[in-house]
Structure formats: C-alpha cells, structure tokens
Amino acid sequence: MIRFALIGAGFIGSVHARNLAAHPGIDFALVYDVDRARAETIAVRHDARVASSLDAIFTSSEIDAVFIASSTNTHAEYLERAAAAGKAILCEKPIDLALDRARSAVAAVTNAGVPAMINFNRRFDASHAELRANVAAGEAGKVEIIQMTSRGPSVPPLEYIKVSGGQMRDQTIHFFDLLRWIAQDDPVEVHVMGAALADPRVAEAGDVDTSIALLRMRSGALCQIDSARRTGYGYDERIEVFGSTGMVESGRQRFRGVSRYRGDKIVEDGLHAGWFERIEASYYRALDAFVGAVQGGAAPSPSLDDGLKAQIIAEAATQSLQRGAPVPINW
Amino acid sequence: MIRFALIGAGFIGSVHARNLAAHPGIDFALVYDVDRARAETIAVRHDARVASSLDAIFTSSEIDAVFIASSTNTHAEYLERAAAAGKAILCEKPIDLALDRARSAVAAVTNAGVPAMINFNRRFDASHAELRANVAAGEAGKVEIIQMTSRGPSVPPLEYIKVSGGQMRDQTIHFFDLLRWIAQDDPVEVHVMGAALADPRVAEAGDVDTSIALLRMRSGALCQIDSARRTGYGYDERIEVFGSTGMVESGRQRFRGVSRYRGDKIVEDGLHAGWFERIEASYYRALDAFVGAVQGGAAPSPSLDDGLKAQIIAEAATQSLQRGAPVPINW
Amino acid sequence: MIRFALIGAGFIGSVHARNLAAHPGIDFALVYDVDRARAETIAVRHDARVASSLDAIFTSSEIDAVFIASSTNTHAEYLERAAAAGKAILCEKPIDLALDRARSAVAAVTNAGVPAMINFNRRFDASHAELRANVAAGEAGKVEIIQMTSRGPSVPPLEYIKVSGGQMRDQTIHFFDLLRWIAQDDPVEVHVMGAALADPRVAEAGDVDTSIALLRMRSGALCQIDSARRTGYGYDERIEVFGSTGMVESGRQRFRGVSRYRGDKIVEDGLHAGWFERIEASYYRALDAFVGAVQGGAAPSPSLDDGLKAQIIAEAATQSLQRGAPVPINW
Amino acid sequence: MIRFALIGAGFIGSVHARNLAAHPGIDFALVYDVDRARAETIAVRHDARVASSLDAIFTSSEIDAVFIASSTNTHAEYLERAAAAGKAILCEKPIDLALDRARSAVAAVTNAGVPAMINFNRRFDASHAELRANVAAGEAGKVEIIQMTSRGPSVPPLEYIKVSGGQMRDQTIHFFDLLRWIAQDDPVEVHVMGAALADPRVAEAGDVDTSIALLRMRSGALCQIDSARRTGYGYDERIEVFGSTGMVESGRQRFRGVSRYRGDKIVEDGLHAGWFERIEASYYRALDAFVGAVQGGAAPSPSLDDGLKAQIIAEAATQSLQRGAPVPINW
C-alpha cells in the first residue's frame, strides 16, 4: 500500500481523490487545500483526513507519496519540499510557467532521487496508447507525418487565459508531449500561425485561441497540430500517424452510439461535451502506472524531464507566434 | 464480338442499352419494344437499329444473343423462342410468375442447349460479391446466421403491386437468390410474418408491404430477411453473415461522403435515394460476366435453374404468409 | 440515505457492491452470502459489515432496502421475505424460472406495497435509452420493424446451461423486455427457430445456442431477435427500430478508437470482449434510478410485473422452439 | 449540341473522350494527338474522326469548342490559338509552368472573349461540392481552420517529377484551388515544410515528396495542407472546414462496403487505389458544367484566372520550400 497525500482539492483534485480512494494499492490518507472547506468535503467523501498544514504532510512518516494538484504557481516549491522530504511525487503539469524555475525544481527532485512523474495523462488514454504501441511496432513504417487536433468546446475565462501562459503552454503542450512520446523523437523547428478568432479579448490578453503549429522532427518527419479554444460541437481530439507503409489513427470518439436515419441524412451522436468526458478514464490509468512504477522500483514515466521538454517546445512555439517566423528548438 | 438484340426498351431496358453500347465485346445491333417510339429513342442514342418485329430478331443470322427485358408475362415465351432460334440468352427475372410455366420454359432452354443466364444482378454488386468470396474463403467459419435487409423508399403503384406476384416473388426473391448463392446451401423451411403497414391498400390487393422471413437452411443455419416497401430514408440494403469464427457484413452504403458536426450531433450523408443508385454498377458487371461466359464457352451463372430455385422459395414464402405458418420447402 | 443490504456476493454481487459503495444517496451497510468468505471480501473492500444471517437483514430496523443478487432459485423466497419485512427491493432477473412461482412472489410483493424493481439494467444503457426516447418522440414515426442482435462471446459452461432455463429464458429475455419497453407494446405471437450450432452438447442439454425469434406485436409491428451464445469477435448487441418515417439504431460499439490503414484495408478496433464491458455503466444507472424512485415516492421501473411479462414471452418462445411452430402469447 | 474537338489522347484524354461521347449535349467530332495512332484508337472507339492537324481543328467551322488535354508545355500556345479561332475552351491544368507565360496566354483568351474554363475537376466532386455548399450556407459559421490531406499511392516516375514543376505546382495546386473556392477567400501568407521522405531521388531532382503547407487567409483563417506522394494504403483525400459554430468534413472514402469482424478487430475495405478511382465521376460533372455555361451564355467556372491564382499560391509555396521561411502572397 502506498500512503498518499493529495495537495489541491479543486476540480481536478476531486477527480484524483476519487481515483486515490478506488485504487486497491493506495491508502488515501491526507488531503490539503488552501481552502480548508474544499479539503474537508473530499476527506468526508473518501474517508481521508484533512492535513492541518503542508508541513504535516511533508514531515509525516505515514505518507509515502504526494499528488501535487494545487495551483500552477505552487508546483515548483512543493516539488522541492516533497523531494527534500523523500516522498514519491505525482505532479500535475506544468512544473512552472517560468522555464528556469521549472529546471531548478526538476534538478532538486533529481538530486533527491525520489520517484517522480509528471501527469501527462493523455499518454494513458487507451486509444492513444494503442496508437503509440502500433507505431512502435512498425504498423505505419517509418514515421513521416503526424497530425493532431486539439479543440475544446469553449474559451476559458479571460482571467484564466491571462495566467495560463498562453495557448501553447496551456493547451498545445499536451500534444507536444504526445508528439515526442509517439514519434520517439524531438522536434527541431517549430512555426506557429495563430489568432484570436473565437474571442477578440483573447488577443487583448496577448494570446491566441486558434492556431496551427508546424514542426519538423530530428528524423525529418513533419508534424501539424491545430489547437482551438472553442468549437460548436464539443471536444475534438484526434491523432494520425502517417508512415512509409501505412497510417494509424486515434480518431474522434462519439459519446454515445445512436444513429437516426431520416430523409437523405443520418444523424449520429456526436463528440464528447468536453475534454474531461473524453479522457476521464486516463487519470486512473496514469495513477495506476505511477503506483506500478513505485512499487516495482522503476522510474515512473512520463518523467519530470518529459515535462520540461514539452515546455521547451511550448516556449519555442510561443516565440514563433510572437515573431511570426519559424523558431529552431535547441536541445 | 457478341451481336446483341435487346427486347424491351422501358426504364431497365434503357439501362441495359447503355451497357450494351459501352461494352467493348458487344455489338449492340437491334432493339425491339411493343412501343416502337421507345425502341427508336434507344436506337438513336446508341447507334443501334430498331427491329421491325421479334421474328426479325429470332431469325436473324446476325444476332448471337438476346437480352430479354420486356414485361414479365412475355419472358417464358421469348425464352422458348430464343432457345429455339439458338440464341444465347440473358433474361430479366422472373422467368414467369407461374412456377409451372417457368419450369417448362427453362426445360425448353435446357433442351436447346443455348447459354442462358437469369439477371440476378445483385450477385455482381462489388460488396456483395466480396462478402460471398470472404464467406467462401472461410473468413466467418461455418455459416450459422444470415441477416438481410431489403427496404425500398416508396410503395410502388398499386397497379404494379397487383401484377407483381406479391412482395415475396417481386422484392424478396432477389435476397432468396443471394441467400442460396452466399450460403452455397438451400433453405428447407420458411416462415414469413407480414402486413400492409405502409399502405392499407396493399392489403386490399392481397399483398403485404412489410415482412420478415425466417428460414432454416439444409445445413442448420438460420436466416432472417426483412423486406419493406417504404422507408423514410432512401434505399436500405444490408447483408450480414455470422459464422463459427467471425462475421462478414456488406453494409449500408452512404451516397456521398460529407459529415457535419454541430452541437452534440454529427449529420452524415445518408443512404442512396433508390435501389437503382445503389446497385446500378452491378448491371454492367452482370452483362460482362455473361459475355465472358459465352465467349469462354462456360455456362453463365446465375443459371435459369437458379432463377427457378429462388422462385420456389418465394412460392413457399407466399404460402407461409397466407397460412400464417411455417412451410417446408421440398427440392 | 437509503440503507442497503446486498444479498449475494458473486461476480455480479461484487459489481453491485461497488456501485452501492459509490452512490452518494446510499449507505451500503450489510452484505450476505451463503459463502461467508465472499461476503467478507466485499465487506472489507467497501467498509460494509457481513450480515450474520438473512434474518439479521430482514429484521434489522437499520436496513431500508435489499438488493437480491443471489442465485436464481432463491429470488422468489427472498422477494417474499423482504416484502413481508417492508423493505424496498431491487431484484436481479429472473424472478423464478417457474412462472407460477414467479407470479406468486410478485403477488406477495404487490400486496405488501413495498417499492420493487427488476434489474433489467439494459434499459439504462445510455444508447438504448436514447433510442427509446427517440422512438417515443416519434423520430422513426409509427414503429413497423424492430431488429435486435444479442450475441455473446462464448458458450457458458454446460452446468450453467442446464439450470439456466434455456436460451430464451436466460439470454433472449433481456431483449424481450427491451422490445416491450421500446415499442411500448406487447407481442401477441412468437416463432423461434433455433439449434445447437456452436456446441452440440447444448442440444444434449435440451437447449439451443443459436436462434432467431420472430414476433408480431399487438400494433401489427414485426420483430426479429437473433441470439447466439458464441461469436468469434466479442460481444455483439444491436437494436434497430424501423418506422413509418425513419429508422433509429443503437449500434454496435467499438471498445477502443484506433484505425490502421494498410494496403486496401482499414483495421479498426472491434467490439467489446464481453457483455459486461459493453453494459457495465448501466448497472450504476439502474441503481441510481431505483434510488431516485424510492426517494421520490414513485414506483420504480421496470417493475416486477415487467419481469413477469418478459418471462411470459420467454415461455412462449421456449414452447415455439419445442413445437417448431408459432405460438400465440395470451396476456 | 456543342461540337467538340479533343486535343490530346493520352490517359486523361481517353477519359475525356469517353465523357465527350456520353454527353447528350455534345457532338464529339474530332480528336488530335501528336501520336496519330493514339488518336485513332479513340476515334474508332467513340465514332469520332481524327483531325489531320491542329489547324484542321482551329480553322474548322464545324468545331465550337476544344478540350486541351495535351502535354503541359503546349497549353499556353493552344489556348492562344483556340482563342484566336473563337473556340470555347476547356483546358487541363496548369496553364503553363512559367507564370508569366501563363498570364500572357490568359490575357489573350480574355481579350478574345471566348468562354474558357480550367479543368480543376475536384470542384465537381459530389462531396467536395456539398462541403462547399454547406460552408457557403453557414453550416460551420465563420471559417477559422481548413485542413486538407492529399496523398497519392506512389511516387511518380522521376522523369515526370523533373518536369512537373514540383510537388506544389503539380499536386498541391489542386488543393490551393479548393482552398480559395471553399473559403471564398485568398491566402496572404504561406509556409511549407517538406522533404523527400518517400524517395531520396526526389531530393536530387530538387523536389520534395512529403510536405505540410501552412497558410493564413485574408480573413485571418488558418489552413493546413499535407501532401504526400506515396502511401501504403491507396489514395487519401480529405477536407475539413472548422468554423465558429461547427465543422464540415468531406471525409476519406472507402472503395467498397465490406466489414469483417474477427477477434478484437474489424477489417474494413479501405480507400480507393488511386486518385482516378476516387474522383473519376467529377470529370463528367466538370464537362457538364462547361456545357451548361456555354449553352446558357454564362462564364464557365473555374475560370482561367482561377487557374492563375492557384498557380500564384503554388509559386509562393515553392519559394517558401526553397527559403525555409514563410512567404507573403501579393495579389
């Protein structure tokens, strides 16, 4: 049994709490939030206890691992404190919006030698994982083109946009990680065209809500990722890997299976309402992979270094947007 | 070059005329119709000549083959006359609505030894043919269940219904033939439930417009065929063969490939408007198969005997409808 | 909070236990099984207590409702005891394989006036429920043909087959219930053709493993249900409602969303491995509906009477199989 | 009746010949090819005559229209000669690989005032045309992202590659035209990343075989077009228009409709073998549109000017490939 403390009891924290409680290899012991009432709600629901303070978590000999799901600006500090305390760490992305700060936090964790994993949960989506396994097994041959679509149903609140780091660091970063993971390769050049087409106030906040990123991989393969903050048809996520002998696709997924035949049309149930409905199951699988790695003495994956690398791509992508020109990515 | 005469210049005759004109192995020489104006229209369009009479066709030494596409009640006579004249014969189904008359016509053709084929063109539909090839190659294992759907967009005129021989002999018969062909087996029992659900006047004409036929094959396999004369969504044809190791389906086909994503629905282009749009291409392929057989000295398939056998099933099915009970099929 | 006792801790009991524990409106208090060890496993996992006896459940003032998930031959007795004790009841199907015994148990529950529901959970499958709502809203017009497919991946153990009551009472019964529920109508005639095509030993046990049921509804609509105990491709469930203006389908569902394009083929992820994976989510929804009804003072649905009615159809279907002839269903 | 002469009797010329012969509003009178034997084959097949020379076409008072389907380097000259002769013109793309030469030819035709159309036949594909109509009708709202995929089954012969003008001018140009037509807008910036991933000899010929073009439209909308010369799975063409309220897709099309269910996979029939199978029907529709415009006195569309504009985009795209940087498109 891994004895877990959860830091952060917001929406995504409550999702993690449910999974921590349901996992047979986990004892969900403590939960902490700056808003104590939120922590209590979760504690009551899942028979956990509210930690009186963060120190009560980091100094407790009865806690083996922490799940960092608090606000982004706390991640780096908590990573360092957890590492100093010798806890295993599962951390929500990103590490820190400032790349240098992220690097120093990762260095601290690495030096401490504790198991640590960045929660890029899409790697654990059953279809994306199968796609990657197929590509790794050579079902598409040598990878030549990768296409990804990432489109959410509605523009987040402007307050969120302003502190999010921008579309590349906040939304597209998940797909930069998937790109590295699926292609088993790194991009060396990125060019992003973008604009605030969904909401002009996004431009006022210095960001875009619609963009296409074009990347060239070390291997020479090409990649395209389109990102949109608002669709008229729910949540749209799609990956396609085209190679020398075939193509593998993790396609759009319908939320229900009914078809209606009328006149010259067939009306099908559409896509999931939001990202959460689409990838909810991957959160449990990510947690389970972390547990398996920690129990088996293996390094959890994706590592914090994977988190850094996705962020490095997002930085270059953001620069490309600002300059209106391709930007090299130096590793 | 096979020198062809076409008998019958109605809608389906005009389709055959186009194919006769387009086929590189055919010299489309003569066309005949009781309505000479219709024959002339076709003759002009395709550089053929109007036959002055049926005798002019049957006695001509410049005609190798006849395509009988005139009204049903003439088929048996024309089959016999063509056989007596030594012509190769491609004949629209059915041979004759009266089974005894059909038998005697087939006997005459058989005795004459001329190549003859019944135009069950669905056997030449690319998807149905692939389904059958897959089943024959064992992709579904031993056949256990066959499902067929045959649904047309609108109830034919009552005048047509009255002389059609009924839904079993007119519509479902195509699928009785497909059943024998795909299963490479004959049914030994049939039970049909049916009613005039689309148009009560069909009941007054002594017929049904909606039915499900349940059949048991000699091998023990089971079959279900649902037939409807009117849908609200175009033409619906589907075949599914379930066997001991898998299932093969020749599915519904969309007439165009556009999808529209709006809200929580996806609106796809629907099915073909009518049977003709769905299976048009099979007419040419059927003709081509006839030409190939005649040129190669092989017996064309499906044979007139296949036509008789489908009719025998349709007879039993019609009896079952009338009796409200299963009926054995004696071969 | 509804205080629940679970009777039966086998496979399906463990599924119910998980849902009882997860439901916010339920206090999962007691669990009982003839095999005490099984009950204890569940009790430990979900923080419930093991009931020392059935009496300890029925006489406890701290239990509001019982979930009967024990072996079929105990259902009737437990229904009566629970009714006598004034407990609300959620009961796995069937009520009793002997129709008379089932009737008397239902009468006892009805007389006691306790809320009771038969667990036909497929009514709570999101797609089937949407299909029914669409049909009820008139999206297909007047119902004319209903098609259902029910095919499981493998023949159950012969020991199970022997006590199951036969394919109609054990497997097809779920679809007899769906038929009544979707059509809002009852069948008045049924004819089933069946055979032991998957495993000849099923025939020795007096049963079939492959069948097609043909039914005529009071409204005149026709229905076809094919049932198979063994497929080579996982679990296959499909419903299609054809009506006067359109068709609505709750189609086959893929278990994952990956497509592989190679040569002239596309290899898609297939169907779910088994029935449980396909309809797992419906168990929670069924439980939730029961809770909602009990809390709201409404009669839970489907009622025990619905359970009886599906069984009446299954009886007639079984007779039809035995006689090789259509059988009227008298209500 | 429009009396037509066909110039060019190669593969695509033979396709046009068949359509010219089949069209009821056309008298297919003359055919010319530098290889007289090829012209004769077509003349015999379709009851046309071989023109003794090009002059015999341009000076004939019995020819109303010419179809220019000869080799690319002859188009500009023949356009000018046909215009001078007052013939209506249907011309295969491109006008001329040299943009200046293309401009002068178009100017000559414009000055002559004859009806002229560039044969961008994909505009007449039923699905693409429906997509465009849907977008024009506002079904996707304001256009924000356009995605196109253009992938052919195999790298053309190197000899062809060398004279083709490169992937942008030869392959992607069709989609530059579709982009303008569907978006009813022009791109103002293009950046292409490409490489010879399918065959290194393509790089030696100074070309790429795999590329992604990123474009920004005047409206601010973004576009991505990926082009590949070789797939392992046939011909892949797809267009998707994402807008403010929805998305419309003209999707991949299967060449046949059979599905095979085995184990945990479904094996579907795949894509068409080549571009010709996919878009064959659009050639007739393009010809029909030309006939309709000429007969109705309207300007045929797409115009030669549309041909020039697609070429202007292809020029900028080619420059971008060479420079490795985005290139503005000045109109």
Coordinates of N, CA and C in Angstrom, one line a residue, chain D residues 216-280:
Chain D
R216 N -2.1 31.5 -44.2 CA -3.0 32.4 -43.5 C -3.9 33.1 -44.5
M217 N -5.2 33.1 -44.3 CA -6.1 33.7 -45.3 C -6.3 35.2 -45.0
R218 N -6.7 35.9 -46.0 CA -7.0 37.4 -45.8 C -8.0 37.6 -44.5
S219 N -8.9 36.7 -44.4 CA -9.9 36.8 -43.3 C -9.3 36.5 -41.9
G220 N -8.1 36.0 -41.9 CA -7.4 35.5 -40.7 C -7.5 34.1 -40.4
A221 N -8.4 33.4 -41.2 CA -8.5 31.9 -41.1 C -7.1 31.3 -41.4
L222 N -6.9 30.1 -40.8 CA -5.7 29.3 -41.0 C -6.0 28.1 -41.8
C223 N -5.0 27.7 -42.5 CA -5.1 26.5 -43.3 C -3.9 25.6 -43.3
Q224 N -4.1 24.3 -43.3 CA -3.0 23.3 -43.4 C -3.3 22.3 -44.5
I225 N -2.4 22.1 -45.3 CA -2.5 21.1 -46.4 C -1.3 20.2 -46.3
D226 N -1.5 18.9 -46.1 CA -0.4 18.0 -46.1 C -0.5 17.2 -47.4
S227 N 0.7 17.1 -48.1 CA 0.7 16.4 -49.4 C 1.8 15.3 -49.3
A228 N 1.4 14.1 -49.8 CA 2.4 13.0 -49.8 C 2.3 12.3 -51.1
R229 N 3.4 11.9 -51.7 CA 3.4 11.3 -53.0 C 3.2 9.7 -52.9
R230 N 3.4 9.2 -51.7 CA 3.4 7.7 -51.5 C 2.7 7.3 -50.2
T231 N 1.7 6.5 -50.3 CA 1.1 6.0 -49.1 C 1.2 4.5 -49.1
G232 N 1.0 3.8 -48.0 CA 0.9 2.4 -48.1 C -0.5 1.9 -48.1
Y233 N -1.4 2.8 -48.4 CA -2.9 2.4 -48.2 C -3.7 3.1 -49.3
G234 N -3.2 3.3 -50.5 CA -4.1 3.8 -51.5 C -4.1 5.3 -51.5
Y235 N -5.2 5.8 -52.0 CA -5.3 7.3 -52.3 C -6.1 7.9 -51.2
D236 N -5.6 9.0 -50.6 CA -6.2 9.5 -49.4 C -6.4 11.0 -49.6
E237 N -7.7 11.4 -49.7 CA -8.0 12.8 -49.9 C -9.1 13.2 -48.9
R238 N -8.9 14.3 -48.2 CA -9.8 14.7 -47.1 C -9.8 16.2 -46.9
I239 N -11.0 16.7 -46.7 CA -11.1 18.2 -46.4 C -12.0 18.4 -45.2
E240 N -11.5 19.3 -44.4 CA -12.3 19.6 -43.2 C -12.3 21.1 -43.0
V241 N -13.5 21.7 -42.8 CA -13.6 23.1 -42.5 C -14.2 23.3 -41.2
F242 N -13.4 23.9 -40.3 CA -13.8 24.2 -39.0 C -14.2 25.7 -38.9
G243 N -15.3 26.0 -38.3 CA -15.8 27.4 -38.2 C -16.3 27.7 -36.8
S244 N -16.9 28.9 -36.7 CA -17.2 29.4 -35.4 C -18.4 28.6 -34.8
T245 N -19.2 27.9 -35.5 CA -20.3 27.2 -34.9 C -20.3 25.7 -35.2
G246 N -19.4 25.2 -36.1 CA -19.4 23.8 -36.3 C -18.3 23.4 -37.3
M247 N -18.4 22.2 -37.7 CA -17.3 21.7 -38.6 C -18.0 20.9 -39.7
V248 N -17.4 21.0 -40.9 CA -18.0 20.2 -42.0 C -16.8 19.4 -42.7
E249 N -17.0 18.2 -42.9 CA -15.9 17.3 -43.4 C -16.3 16.6 -44.7
S250 N -15.4 16.6 -45.7 CA -15.6 15.7 -46.8 C -14.5 14.6 -46.6
G251 N -15.0 13.5 -46.1 CA -14.0 12.6 -45.5 C -13.4 11.6 -46.4
R252 N -12.5 10.8 -45.9 CA -12.0 9.7 -46.6 C -13.1 8.8 -47.1
Q253 N -12.9 8.2 -48.3 CA -13.9 7.3 -48.9 C -13.4 5.9 -49.1
R254 N -14.2 5.0 -48.7 CA -13.9 3.5 -48.9 C -14.3 3.1 -50.3
F255 N -13.5 2.2 -50.9 CA -13.8 1.9 -52.3 C -14.9 0.8 -52.4
R256 N -15.2 0.2 -51.2 CA -16.2 -0.9 -51.2 C -16.7 -1.0 -49.8
G257 N -17.8 -1.8 -49.6 CA -18.5 -1.7 -48.3 C -18.5 -2.9 -47.4
V258 N -17.4 -3.7 -47.5 CA -17.5 -4.9 -46.7 C -16.7 -4.8 -45.4
S259 N -17.2 -5.3 -44.3 CA -16.5 -5.3 -43.0 C -16.4 -6.7 -42.5
R260 N -15.3 -7.0 -41.9 CA -15.1 -8.4 -41.4 C -14.7 -8.3 -39.9
Y261 N -15.6 -9.0 -39.1 CA -15.4 -9.0 -37.7 C -14.7 -10.3 -37.3
R262 N -13.5 -10.1 -36.7 CA -12.7 -11.3 -36.3 C -12.0 -10.9 -35.0
G263 N -12.0 -11.7 -34.0 CA -11.3 -11.4 -32.7 C -11.7 -10.0 -32.2
D264 N -10.7 -9.2 -31.9 CA -11.0 -7.9 -31.4 C -10.8 -6.8 -32.4
K265 N -10.9 -7.2 -33.7 CA -10.7 -6.2 -34.8 C -11.9 -6.3 -35.8
I266 N -12.1 -5.2 -36.5 CA -13.0 -5.2 -37.6 C -12.1 -4.7 -38.8
V267 N -12.1 -5.6 -39.8 CA -11.3 -5.3 -41.0 C -12.3 -4.7 -42.1
E268 N -12.1 -3.4 -42.4 CA -13.0 -2.8 -43.3 C -12.3 -2.7 -44.7
D269 N -13.1 -2.6 -45.8 CA -12.5 -2.2 -47.0 C -11.9 -0.8 -46.9
G270 N -10.8 -0.6 -47.6 CA -10.0 0.6 -47.4 C -10.3 1.7 -48.4
L271 N -9.4 2.5 -48.7 CA -9.5 3.7 -49.6 C -9.4 3.2 -51.0
H272 N -9.7 4.1 -51.9 CA -9.5 3.8 -53.3 C -8.1 3.6 -53.7
A273 N -7.8 2.8 -54.7 CA -6.4 2.5 -55.1 C -5.7 3.8 -55.6
G274 N -6.3 4.6 -56.2 CA -5.6 5.8 -56.8 C -6.6 7.0 -56.9
W275 N -6.0 8.2 -57.2 CA -6.8 9.4 -57.4 C -7.9 9.2 -58.4
F276 N -7.6 8.5 -59.5 CA -8.6 8.4 -60.5 C -9.8 7.7 -60.1
E277 N -9.7 6.6 -59.4 CA -10.9 5.9 -58.9 C -11.7 6.8 -57.9
R278 N -11.0 7.6 -57.2 CA -11.7 8.5 -56.2 C -12.5 9.6 -56.9
I279 N -11.9 10.2 -57.9 CA -12.5 11.4 -58.4 C -13.0 11.3 -59.9
E280 N -13.0 10.0 -60.4 CA -13.4 9.8 -61.8 C -14.7 10.5 -62.1

